[in-house]
PDB file of C-alpha atoms in Angstrom:
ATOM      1  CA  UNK A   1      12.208 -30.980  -7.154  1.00 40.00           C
ATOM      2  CA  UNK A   2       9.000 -31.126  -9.028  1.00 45.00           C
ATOM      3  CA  UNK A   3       7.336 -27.756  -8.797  1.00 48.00           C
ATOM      4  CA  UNK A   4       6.170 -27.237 -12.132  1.00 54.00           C
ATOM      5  CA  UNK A   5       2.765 -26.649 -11.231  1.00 63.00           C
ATOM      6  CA  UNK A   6       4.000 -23.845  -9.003  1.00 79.00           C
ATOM      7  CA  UNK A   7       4.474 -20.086  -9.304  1.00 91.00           C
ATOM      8  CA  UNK A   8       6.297 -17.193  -7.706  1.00 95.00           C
ATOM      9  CA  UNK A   9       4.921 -14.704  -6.778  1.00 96.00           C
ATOM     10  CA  UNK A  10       5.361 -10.435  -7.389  1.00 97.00           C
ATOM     11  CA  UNK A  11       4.028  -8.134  -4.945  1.00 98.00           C
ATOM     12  CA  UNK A  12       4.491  -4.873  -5.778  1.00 98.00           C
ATOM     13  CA  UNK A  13       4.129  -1.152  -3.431  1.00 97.00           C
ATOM     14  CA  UNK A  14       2.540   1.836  -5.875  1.00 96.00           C
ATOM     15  CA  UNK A  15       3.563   5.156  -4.628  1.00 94.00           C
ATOM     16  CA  UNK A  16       7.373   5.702  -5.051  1.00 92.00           C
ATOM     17  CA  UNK A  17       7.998   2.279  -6.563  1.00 95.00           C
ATOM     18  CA  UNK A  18       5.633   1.637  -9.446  1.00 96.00           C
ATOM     19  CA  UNK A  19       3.505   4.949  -9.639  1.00 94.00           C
ATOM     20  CA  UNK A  20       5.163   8.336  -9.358  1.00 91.00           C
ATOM     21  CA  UNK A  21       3.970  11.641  -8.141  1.00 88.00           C
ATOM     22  CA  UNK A  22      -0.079  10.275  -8.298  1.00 87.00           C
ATOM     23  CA  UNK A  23       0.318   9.749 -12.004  1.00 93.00           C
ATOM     24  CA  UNK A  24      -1.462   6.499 -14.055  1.00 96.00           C
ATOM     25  CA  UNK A  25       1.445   3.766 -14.443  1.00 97.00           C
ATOM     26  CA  UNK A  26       3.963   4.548 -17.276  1.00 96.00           C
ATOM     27  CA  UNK A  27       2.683   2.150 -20.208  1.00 97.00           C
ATOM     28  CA  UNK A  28       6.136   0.091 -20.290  1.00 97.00           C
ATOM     29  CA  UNK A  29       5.514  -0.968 -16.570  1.00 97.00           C
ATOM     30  CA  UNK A  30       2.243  -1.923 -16.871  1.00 97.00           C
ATOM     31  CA  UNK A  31       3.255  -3.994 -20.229  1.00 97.00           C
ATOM     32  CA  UNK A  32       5.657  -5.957 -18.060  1.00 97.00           C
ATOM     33  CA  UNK A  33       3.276  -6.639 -15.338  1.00 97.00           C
ATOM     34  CA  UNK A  34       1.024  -7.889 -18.092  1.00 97.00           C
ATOM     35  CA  UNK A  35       3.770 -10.273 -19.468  1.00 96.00           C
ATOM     36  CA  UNK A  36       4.437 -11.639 -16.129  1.00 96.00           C
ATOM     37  CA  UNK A  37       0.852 -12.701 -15.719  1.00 95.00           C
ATOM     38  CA  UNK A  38       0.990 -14.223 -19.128  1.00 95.00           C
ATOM     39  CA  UNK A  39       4.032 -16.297 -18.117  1.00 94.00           C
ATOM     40  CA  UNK A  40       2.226 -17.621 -15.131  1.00 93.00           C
ATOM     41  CA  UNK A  41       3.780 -15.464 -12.374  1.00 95.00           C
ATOM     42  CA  UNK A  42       0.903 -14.213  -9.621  1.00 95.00           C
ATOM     43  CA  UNK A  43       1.239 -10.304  -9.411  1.00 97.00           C
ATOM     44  CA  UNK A  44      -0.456  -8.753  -6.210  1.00 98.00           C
ATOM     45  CA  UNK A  45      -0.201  -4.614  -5.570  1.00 98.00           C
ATOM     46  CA  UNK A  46       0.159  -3.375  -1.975  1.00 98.00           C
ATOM     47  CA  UNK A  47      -0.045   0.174  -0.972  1.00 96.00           C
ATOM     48  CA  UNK A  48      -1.544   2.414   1.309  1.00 93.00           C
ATOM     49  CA  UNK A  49      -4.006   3.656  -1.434  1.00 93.00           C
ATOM     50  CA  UNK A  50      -8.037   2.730  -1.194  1.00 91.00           C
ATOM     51  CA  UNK A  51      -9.415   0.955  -4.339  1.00 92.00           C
ATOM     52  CA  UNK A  52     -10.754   4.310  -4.934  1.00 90.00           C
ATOM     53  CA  UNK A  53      -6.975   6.320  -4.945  1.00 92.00           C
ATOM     54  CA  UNK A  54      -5.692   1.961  -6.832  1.00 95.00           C
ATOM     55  CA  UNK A  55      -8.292   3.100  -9.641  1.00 93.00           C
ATOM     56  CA  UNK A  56      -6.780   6.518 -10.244  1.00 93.00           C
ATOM     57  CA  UNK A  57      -3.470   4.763 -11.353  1.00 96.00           C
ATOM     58  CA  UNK A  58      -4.060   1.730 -12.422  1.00 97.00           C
ATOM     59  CA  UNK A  59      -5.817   0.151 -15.563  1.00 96.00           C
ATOM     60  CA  UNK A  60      -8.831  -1.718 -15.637  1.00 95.00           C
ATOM     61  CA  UNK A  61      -6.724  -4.468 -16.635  1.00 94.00           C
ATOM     62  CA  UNK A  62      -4.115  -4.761 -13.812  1.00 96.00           C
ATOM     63  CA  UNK A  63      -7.462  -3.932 -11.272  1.00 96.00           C
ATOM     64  CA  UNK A  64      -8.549  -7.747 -11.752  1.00 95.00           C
ATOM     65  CA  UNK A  65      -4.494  -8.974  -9.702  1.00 97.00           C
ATOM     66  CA  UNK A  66      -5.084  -9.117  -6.021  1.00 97.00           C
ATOM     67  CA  UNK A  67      -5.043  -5.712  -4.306  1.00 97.00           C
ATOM     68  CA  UNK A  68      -4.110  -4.849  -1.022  1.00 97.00           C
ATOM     69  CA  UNK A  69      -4.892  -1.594   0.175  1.00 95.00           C
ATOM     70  CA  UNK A  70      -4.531   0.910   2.884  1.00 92.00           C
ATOM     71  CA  UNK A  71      -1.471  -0.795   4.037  1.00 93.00           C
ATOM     72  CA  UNK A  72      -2.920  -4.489   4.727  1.00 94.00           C
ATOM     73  CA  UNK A  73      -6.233  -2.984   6.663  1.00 93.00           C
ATOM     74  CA  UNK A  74      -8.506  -4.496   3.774  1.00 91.00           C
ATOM     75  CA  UNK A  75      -7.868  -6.058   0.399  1.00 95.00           C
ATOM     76  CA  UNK A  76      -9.677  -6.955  -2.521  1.00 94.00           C
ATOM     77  CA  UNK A  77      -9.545 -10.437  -4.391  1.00 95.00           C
ATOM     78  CA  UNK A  78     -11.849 -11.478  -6.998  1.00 91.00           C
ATOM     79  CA  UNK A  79     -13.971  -8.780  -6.359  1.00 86.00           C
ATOM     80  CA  UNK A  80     -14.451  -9.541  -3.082  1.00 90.00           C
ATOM     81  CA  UNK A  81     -13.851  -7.390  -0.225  1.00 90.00           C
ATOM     82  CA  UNK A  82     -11.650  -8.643   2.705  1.00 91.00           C
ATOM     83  CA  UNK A  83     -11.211  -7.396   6.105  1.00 89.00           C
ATOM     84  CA  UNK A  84      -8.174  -7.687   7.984  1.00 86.00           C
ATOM     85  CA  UNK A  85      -9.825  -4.759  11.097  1.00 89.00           C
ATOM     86  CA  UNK A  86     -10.919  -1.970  11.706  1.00 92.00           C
ATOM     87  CA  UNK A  87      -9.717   1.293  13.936  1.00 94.00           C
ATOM     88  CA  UNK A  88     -11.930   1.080  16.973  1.00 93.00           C
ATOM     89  CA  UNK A  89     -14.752   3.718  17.865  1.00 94.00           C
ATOM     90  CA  UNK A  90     -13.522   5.255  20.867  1.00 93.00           C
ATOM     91  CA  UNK A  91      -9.567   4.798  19.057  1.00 94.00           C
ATOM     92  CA  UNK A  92     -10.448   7.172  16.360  1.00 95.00           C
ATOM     93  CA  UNK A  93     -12.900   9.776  18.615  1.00 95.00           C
ATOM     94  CA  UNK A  94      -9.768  10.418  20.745  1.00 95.00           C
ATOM     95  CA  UNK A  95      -7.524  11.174  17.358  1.00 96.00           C
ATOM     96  CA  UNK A  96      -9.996  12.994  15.558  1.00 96.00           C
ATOM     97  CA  UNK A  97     -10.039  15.052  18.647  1.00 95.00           C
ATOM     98  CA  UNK A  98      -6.444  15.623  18.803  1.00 95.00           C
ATOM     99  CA  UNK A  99      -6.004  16.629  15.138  1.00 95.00           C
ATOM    100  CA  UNK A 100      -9.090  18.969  14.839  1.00 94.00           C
ATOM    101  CA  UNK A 101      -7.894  20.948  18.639  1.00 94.00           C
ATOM    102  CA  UNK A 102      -4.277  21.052  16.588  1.00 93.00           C
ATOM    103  CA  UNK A 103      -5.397  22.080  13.089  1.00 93.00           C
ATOM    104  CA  UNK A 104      -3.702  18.993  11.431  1.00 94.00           C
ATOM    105  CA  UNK A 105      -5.381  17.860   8.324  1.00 96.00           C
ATOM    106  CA  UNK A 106      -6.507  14.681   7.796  1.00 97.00           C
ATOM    107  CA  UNK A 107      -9.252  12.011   6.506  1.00 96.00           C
ATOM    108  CA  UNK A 108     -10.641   9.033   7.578  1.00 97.00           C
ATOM    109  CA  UNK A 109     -11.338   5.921   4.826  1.00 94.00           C
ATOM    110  CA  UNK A 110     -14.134   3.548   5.268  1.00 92.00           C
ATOM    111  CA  UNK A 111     -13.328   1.799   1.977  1.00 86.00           C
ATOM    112  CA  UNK A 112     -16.228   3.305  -0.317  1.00 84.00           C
ATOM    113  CA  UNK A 113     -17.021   6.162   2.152  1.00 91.00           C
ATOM    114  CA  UNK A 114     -14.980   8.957   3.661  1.00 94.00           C
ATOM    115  CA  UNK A 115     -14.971  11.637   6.201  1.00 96.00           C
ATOM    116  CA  UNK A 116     -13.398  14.782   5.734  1.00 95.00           C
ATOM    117  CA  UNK A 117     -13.524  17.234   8.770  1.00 93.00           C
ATOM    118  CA  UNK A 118     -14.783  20.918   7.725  1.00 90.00           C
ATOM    119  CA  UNK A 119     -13.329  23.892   7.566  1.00 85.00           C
ATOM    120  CA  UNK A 120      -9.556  22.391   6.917  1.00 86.00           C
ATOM    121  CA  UNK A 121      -8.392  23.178   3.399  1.00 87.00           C
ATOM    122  CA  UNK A 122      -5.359  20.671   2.326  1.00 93.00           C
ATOM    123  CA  UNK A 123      -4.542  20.540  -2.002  1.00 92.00           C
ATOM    124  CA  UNK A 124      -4.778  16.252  -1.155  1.00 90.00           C
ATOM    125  CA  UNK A 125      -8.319  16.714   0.729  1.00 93.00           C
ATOM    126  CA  UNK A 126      -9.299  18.591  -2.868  1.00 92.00           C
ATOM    127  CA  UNK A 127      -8.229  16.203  -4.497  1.00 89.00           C
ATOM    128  CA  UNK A 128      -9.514  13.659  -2.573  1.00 91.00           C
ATOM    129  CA  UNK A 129     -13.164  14.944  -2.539  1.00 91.00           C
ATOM    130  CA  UNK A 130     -12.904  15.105  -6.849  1.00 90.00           C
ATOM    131  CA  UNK A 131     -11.739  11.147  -6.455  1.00 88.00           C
ATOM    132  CA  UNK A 132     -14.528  10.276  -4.296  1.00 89.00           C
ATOM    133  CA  UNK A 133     -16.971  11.765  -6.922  1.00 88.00           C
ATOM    134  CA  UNK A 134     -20.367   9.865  -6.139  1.00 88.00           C
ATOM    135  CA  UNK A 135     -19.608   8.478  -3.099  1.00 90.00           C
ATOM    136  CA  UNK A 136     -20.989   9.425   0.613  1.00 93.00           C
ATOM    137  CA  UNK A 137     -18.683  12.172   2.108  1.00 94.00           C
ATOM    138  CA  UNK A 138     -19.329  12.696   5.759  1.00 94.00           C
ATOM    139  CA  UNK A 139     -18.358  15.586   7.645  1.00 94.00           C
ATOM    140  CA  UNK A 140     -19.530  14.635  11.547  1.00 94.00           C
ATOM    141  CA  UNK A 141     -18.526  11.908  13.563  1.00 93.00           C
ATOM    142  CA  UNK A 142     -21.924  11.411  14.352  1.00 94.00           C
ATOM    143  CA  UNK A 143     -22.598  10.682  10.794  1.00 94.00           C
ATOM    144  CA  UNK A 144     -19.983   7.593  10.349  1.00 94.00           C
ATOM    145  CA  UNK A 145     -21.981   4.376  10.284  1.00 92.00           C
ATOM    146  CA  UNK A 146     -19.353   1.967   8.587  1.00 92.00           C
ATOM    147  CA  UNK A 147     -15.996   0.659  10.068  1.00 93.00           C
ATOM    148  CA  UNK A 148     -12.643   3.275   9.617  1.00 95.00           C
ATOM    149  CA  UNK A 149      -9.557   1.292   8.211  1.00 93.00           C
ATOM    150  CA  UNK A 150      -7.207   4.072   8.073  1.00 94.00           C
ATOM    151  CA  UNK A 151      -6.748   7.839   9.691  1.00 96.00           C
ATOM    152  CA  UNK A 152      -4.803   9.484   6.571  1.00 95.00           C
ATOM    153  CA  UNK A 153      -2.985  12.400   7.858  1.00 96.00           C
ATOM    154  CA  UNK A 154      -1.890  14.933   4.707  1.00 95.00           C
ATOM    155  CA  UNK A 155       0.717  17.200   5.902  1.00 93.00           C
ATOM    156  CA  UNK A 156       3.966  16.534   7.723  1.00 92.00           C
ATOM    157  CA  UNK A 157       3.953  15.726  11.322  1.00 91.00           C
ATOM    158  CA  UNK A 158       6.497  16.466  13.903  1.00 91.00           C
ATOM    159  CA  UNK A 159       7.782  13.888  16.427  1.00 91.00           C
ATOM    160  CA  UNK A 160       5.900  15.616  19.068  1.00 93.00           C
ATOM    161  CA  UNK A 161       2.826  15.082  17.712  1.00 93.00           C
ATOM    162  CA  UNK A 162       3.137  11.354  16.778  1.00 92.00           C
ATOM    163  CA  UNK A 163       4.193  10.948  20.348  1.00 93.00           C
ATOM    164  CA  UNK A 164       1.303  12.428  21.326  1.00 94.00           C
ATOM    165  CA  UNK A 165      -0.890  10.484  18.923  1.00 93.00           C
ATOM    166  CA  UNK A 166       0.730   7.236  19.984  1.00 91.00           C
ATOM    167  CA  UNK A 167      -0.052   8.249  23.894  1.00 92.00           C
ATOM    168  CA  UNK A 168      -3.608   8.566  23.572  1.00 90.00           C
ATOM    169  CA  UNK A 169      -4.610   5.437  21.367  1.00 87.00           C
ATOM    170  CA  UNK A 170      -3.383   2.192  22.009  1.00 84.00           C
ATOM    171  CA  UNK A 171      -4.975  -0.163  19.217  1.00 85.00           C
ATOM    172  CA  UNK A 172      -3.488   0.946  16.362  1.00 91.00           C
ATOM    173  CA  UNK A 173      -0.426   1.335  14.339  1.00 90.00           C
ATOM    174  CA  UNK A 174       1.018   4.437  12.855  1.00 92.00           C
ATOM    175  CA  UNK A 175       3.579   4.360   9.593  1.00 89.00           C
ATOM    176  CA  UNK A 176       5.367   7.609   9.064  1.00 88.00           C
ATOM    177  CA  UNK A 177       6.192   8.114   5.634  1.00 84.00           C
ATOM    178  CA  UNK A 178       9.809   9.679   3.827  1.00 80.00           C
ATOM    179  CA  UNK A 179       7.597  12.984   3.384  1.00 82.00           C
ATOM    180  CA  UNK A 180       7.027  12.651   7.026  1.00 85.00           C
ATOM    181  CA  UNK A 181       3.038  12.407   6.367  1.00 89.00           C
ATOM    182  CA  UNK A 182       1.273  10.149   8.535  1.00 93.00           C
ATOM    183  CA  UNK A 183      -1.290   6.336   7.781  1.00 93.00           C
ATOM    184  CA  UNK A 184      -2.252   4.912  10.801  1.00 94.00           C
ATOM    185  CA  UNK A 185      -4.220   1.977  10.859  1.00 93.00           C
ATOM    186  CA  UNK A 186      -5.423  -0.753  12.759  1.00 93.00           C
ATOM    187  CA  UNK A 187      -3.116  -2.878  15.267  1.00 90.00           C
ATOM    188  CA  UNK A 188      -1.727  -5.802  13.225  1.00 89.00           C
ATOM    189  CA  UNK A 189      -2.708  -5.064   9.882  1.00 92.00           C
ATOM    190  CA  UNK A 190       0.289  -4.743   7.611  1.00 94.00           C
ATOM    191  CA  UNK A 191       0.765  -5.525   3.648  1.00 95.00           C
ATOM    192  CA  UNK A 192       2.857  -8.670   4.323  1.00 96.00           C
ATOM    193  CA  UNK A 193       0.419  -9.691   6.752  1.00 95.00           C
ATOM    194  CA  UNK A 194      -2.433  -9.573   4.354  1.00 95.00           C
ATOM    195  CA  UNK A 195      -0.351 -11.376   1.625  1.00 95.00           C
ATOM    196  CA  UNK A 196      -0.299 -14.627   4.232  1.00 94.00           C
ATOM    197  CA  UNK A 197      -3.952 -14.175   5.224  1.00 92.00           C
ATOM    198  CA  UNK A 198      -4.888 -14.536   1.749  1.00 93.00           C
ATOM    199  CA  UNK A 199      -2.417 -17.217   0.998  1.00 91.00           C
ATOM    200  CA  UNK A 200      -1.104 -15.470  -1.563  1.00 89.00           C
ATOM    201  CA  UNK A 201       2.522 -16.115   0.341  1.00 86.00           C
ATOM    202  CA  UNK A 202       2.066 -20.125   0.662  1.00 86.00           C
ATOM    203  CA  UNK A 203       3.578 -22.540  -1.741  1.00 86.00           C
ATOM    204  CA  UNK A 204       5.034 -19.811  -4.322  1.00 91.00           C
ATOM    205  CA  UNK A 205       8.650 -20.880  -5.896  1.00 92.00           C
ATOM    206  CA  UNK A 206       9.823 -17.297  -4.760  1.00 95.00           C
ATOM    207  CA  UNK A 207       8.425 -14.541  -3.519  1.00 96.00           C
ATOM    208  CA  UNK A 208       9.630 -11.135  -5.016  1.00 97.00           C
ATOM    209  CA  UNK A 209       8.442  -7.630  -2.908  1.00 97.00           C
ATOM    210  CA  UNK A 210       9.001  -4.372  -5.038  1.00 97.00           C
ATOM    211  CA  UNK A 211       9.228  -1.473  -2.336  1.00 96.00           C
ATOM    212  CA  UNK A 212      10.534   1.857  -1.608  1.00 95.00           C
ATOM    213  CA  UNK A 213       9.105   3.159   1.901  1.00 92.00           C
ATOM    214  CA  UNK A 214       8.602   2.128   5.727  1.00 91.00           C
ATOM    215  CA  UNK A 215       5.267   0.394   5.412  1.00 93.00           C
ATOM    216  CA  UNK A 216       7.564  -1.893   3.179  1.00 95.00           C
ATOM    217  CA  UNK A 217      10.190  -3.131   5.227  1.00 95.00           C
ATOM    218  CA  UNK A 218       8.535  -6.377   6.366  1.00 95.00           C
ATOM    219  CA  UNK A 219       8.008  -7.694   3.146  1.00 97.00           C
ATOM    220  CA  UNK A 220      11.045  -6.878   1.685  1.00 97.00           C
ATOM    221  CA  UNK A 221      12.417  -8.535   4.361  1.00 97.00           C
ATOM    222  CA  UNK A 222      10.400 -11.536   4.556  1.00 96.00           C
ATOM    223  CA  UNK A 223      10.227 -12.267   0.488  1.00 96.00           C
ATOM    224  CA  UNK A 224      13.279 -14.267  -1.042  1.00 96.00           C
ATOM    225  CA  UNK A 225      14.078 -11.265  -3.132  1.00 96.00           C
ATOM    226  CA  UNK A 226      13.274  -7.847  -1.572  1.00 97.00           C
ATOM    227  CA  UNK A 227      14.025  -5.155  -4.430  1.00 96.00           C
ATOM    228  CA  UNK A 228      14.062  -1.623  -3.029  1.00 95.00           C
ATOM    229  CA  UNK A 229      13.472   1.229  -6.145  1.00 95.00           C
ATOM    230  CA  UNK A 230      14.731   4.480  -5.239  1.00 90.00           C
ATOM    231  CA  UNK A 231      14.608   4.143  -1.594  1.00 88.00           C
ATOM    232  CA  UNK A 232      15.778   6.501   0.926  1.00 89.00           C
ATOM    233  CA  UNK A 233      14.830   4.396   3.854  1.00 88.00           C
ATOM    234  CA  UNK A 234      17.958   2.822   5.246  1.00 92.00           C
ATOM    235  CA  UNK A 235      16.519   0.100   7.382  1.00 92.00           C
ATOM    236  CA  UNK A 236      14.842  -0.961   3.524  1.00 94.00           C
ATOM    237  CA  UNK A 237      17.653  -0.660   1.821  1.00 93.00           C
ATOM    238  CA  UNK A 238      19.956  -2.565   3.944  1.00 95.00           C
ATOM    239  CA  UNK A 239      17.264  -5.649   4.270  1.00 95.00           C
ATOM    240  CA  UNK A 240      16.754  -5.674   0.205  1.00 95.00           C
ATOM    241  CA  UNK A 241      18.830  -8.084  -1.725  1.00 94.00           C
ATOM    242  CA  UNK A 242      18.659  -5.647  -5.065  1.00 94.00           C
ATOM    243  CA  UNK A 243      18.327  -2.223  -5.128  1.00 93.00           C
ATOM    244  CA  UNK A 244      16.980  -0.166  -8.450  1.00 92.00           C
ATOM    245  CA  UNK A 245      18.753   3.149  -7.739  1.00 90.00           C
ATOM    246  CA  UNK A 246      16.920   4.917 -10.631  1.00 86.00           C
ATOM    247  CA  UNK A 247      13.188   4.889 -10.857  1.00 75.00           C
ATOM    248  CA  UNK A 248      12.612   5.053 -14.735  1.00 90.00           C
ATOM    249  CA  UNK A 249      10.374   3.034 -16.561  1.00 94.00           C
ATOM    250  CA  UNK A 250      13.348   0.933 -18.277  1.00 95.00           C
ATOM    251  CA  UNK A 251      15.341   0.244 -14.974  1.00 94.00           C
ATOM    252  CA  UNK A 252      12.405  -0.937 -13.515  1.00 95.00           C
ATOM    253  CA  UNK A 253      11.305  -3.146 -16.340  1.00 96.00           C
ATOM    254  CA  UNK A 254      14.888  -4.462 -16.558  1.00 95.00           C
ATOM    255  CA  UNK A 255      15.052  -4.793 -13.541  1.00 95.00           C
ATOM    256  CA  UNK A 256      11.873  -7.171 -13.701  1.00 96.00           C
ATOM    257  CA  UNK A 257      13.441  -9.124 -16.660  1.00 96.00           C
ATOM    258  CA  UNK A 258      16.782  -9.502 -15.013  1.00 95.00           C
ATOM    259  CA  UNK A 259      14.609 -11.045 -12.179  1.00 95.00           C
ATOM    260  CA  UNK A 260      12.767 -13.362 -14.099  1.00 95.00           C
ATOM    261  CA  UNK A 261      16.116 -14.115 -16.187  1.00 95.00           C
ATOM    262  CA  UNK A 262      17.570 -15.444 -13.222  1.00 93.00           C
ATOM    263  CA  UNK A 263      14.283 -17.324 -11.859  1.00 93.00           C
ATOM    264  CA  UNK A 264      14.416 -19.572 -15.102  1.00 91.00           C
ATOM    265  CA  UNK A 265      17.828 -19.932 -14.827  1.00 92.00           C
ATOM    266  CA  UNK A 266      17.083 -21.584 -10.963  1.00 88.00           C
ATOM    267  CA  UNK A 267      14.320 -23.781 -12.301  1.00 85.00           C
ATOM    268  CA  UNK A 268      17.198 -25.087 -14.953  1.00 88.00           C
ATOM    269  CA  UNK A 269      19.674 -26.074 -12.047  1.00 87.00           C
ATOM    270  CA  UNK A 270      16.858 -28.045 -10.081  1.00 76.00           C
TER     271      UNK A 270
END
C-alpha cells in the first residue's frame, strides 16, 4: 500500500510510565521523544495531570505535542483549549458535600483555576497551592464561576466510600488509581476518547499507547501496540501486546527503538 505520506502515532501516560515520583522527565526519554518527532512520528501525552501539574514535568519543548489532560476531560492542541465536559453543578455540590462531612481531602480543577476546601491539610494540596502560584485559588463553592473537569481526591479511599460516592452522583466517572487515590471526572470523557475527538487516532499507520494504570486500559487496548511499563494492573497487562517490566530510562528508550525498529521493518514488507 501507498502510505508514505502517513504516520503512526505515540501516545504516551506520564505518571508511572514516562515521569516518576512527580519528577521532570529523565533527559534520555525526553531525547527519544524528540527523535521520534524528528522522524515524523506524531507524539501526544495523556494523563490525569492539568497543563499546570504537564508543565511541572515536562519541557517547554515537548509542551508544543498534543496534550491531553485530566484523563480526556480537556486537552490542549496548538494552544488551543478543548473541551470534552464538564462535572455538572449540582454533581459536584453533592460530592463536595460528602468529602468535607467525611474529612477526605481533595481539590477540584477548572483548568487555570482551582478550589481547595479549608481547613484540610494534605502534603499534595501544599504542593498543589506552590504549583498554582499566580493563579485564582478559591476556597467556597459559592466562589466557583468556571466549569470543574475533575474532583482530585489525594489520599486513599476505601471501597465504602467510592460506593458511596458512586450512589449519590450519577454523571460522572470515577478511576481509582494503584495507590488507591481517587480522579473522577465527567461521564464519557476518557484519554482514548479524546485521542478520536481530536483525530489524532484517524489514518495513523499504527497507533502505539505507552501506559501503566487503570485510566489506561482502553487505549492500550484499542492501539495496535499497547506497551504496559511497570504495571501492576492485571486487566492492563493482560490487554498489552509488550510489557517493559523495568521502568529505567534505557528500557524505556529501548523499548521505543525496538518499536520503531520493527515499524520500519513493516513498511519494508508492504
Amino acid at each position: 500500500g501507498d502510505n508514505n505520506d502517513m504516520d503512526n502515532l505515540f501516545v504516551f501516560d506520564l505518571d508511572g510510565t514516562i515521569i516518576m515520583n512527580n519528577e521532570k522527565i529523565n533527559p534520555l526519554i525526553c531525547q527519544a521523544l524528540r527523535e521520534l518527532h524528528k522522524n515524523g512520528e506524531k507524539v501526544v501525552f495523556a494523563t490525569s495531570r492539568s497543563l499546570r501539574g504537564v508543565k511541572e514535568v515536562l519541557p517547554v519543548q515537548l509542551l508544543k505535542f498534543p496534550l491531553i489532560l485530566c484523563n480526556g476531560a480537556f486537552a490542549v492542541v496548538n494552544s488551543k483549549l478543548f473541551s470534552a465536559g464538564v462535572i455538572p453543578k449540582g454533581e459536584y455540590e453533592r460530592i463536595v458535600y460528602f468529602l468535607n462531612k467525611k474529612r477526605i481531602p481533595f481539590y477540584l480543577e477548572m483548568g487555570n483555576e482551582l478550589f481547595i476546601p479549608t481547613g484540610v491539610e494534605h502534603d499534595f494540596l501544599t504542593l498543589l497551592k506552590q504549583e498554582a502560584e499566580g493563579e485564582k485559588i478559591v476556597h467556597e463553592l459559592s466562589e466557583i464561576k468556571s466549569s470543574v473537569y475533575k474532583i482530585g481526591i489525594v489520599q486513599s479511599v476505601g471501597a465504602d466510600e467510592l460506593k458511596k460516592i458512586e450512589d449519590i452522583s450519577g454523571k460522572i466517572k470515577i478511576y481509582q488509581h494503584t495507590d488507591k487515590t481517587v480522579d473522577i471526572i465527567p461521564l464519557n470523557c476518557s484519554k482514548w476518547k479524546m485521542l478520536q475527538e481530536l483525530k489524532l487516532s484517524q489514518n495513523r499507520k499504527k497507533v502505539i499507547a505507552f501506559g501503566n494504570d487503570t485510566n489506561d486500559i482502553e487505549m492500550i487496548k484499542h492501539a495496535d501496540i499497547g506497551v504496559a511499563v511497570c504495571s501492576s494492573n492485571k486487566e492492563l497487562s493482560d490487554e498489552a501486546v509488550m510489557k517493559v517490566l523495568d521502568n529505567t530510562p534505557d528500557s524505556l528508550v529501548k523499548q521505543i527503538e525496538d518499536i520503531c525498529k520493527y515499524l520500519r521493518e513493516l513498511e519494508m514488507r508492504e
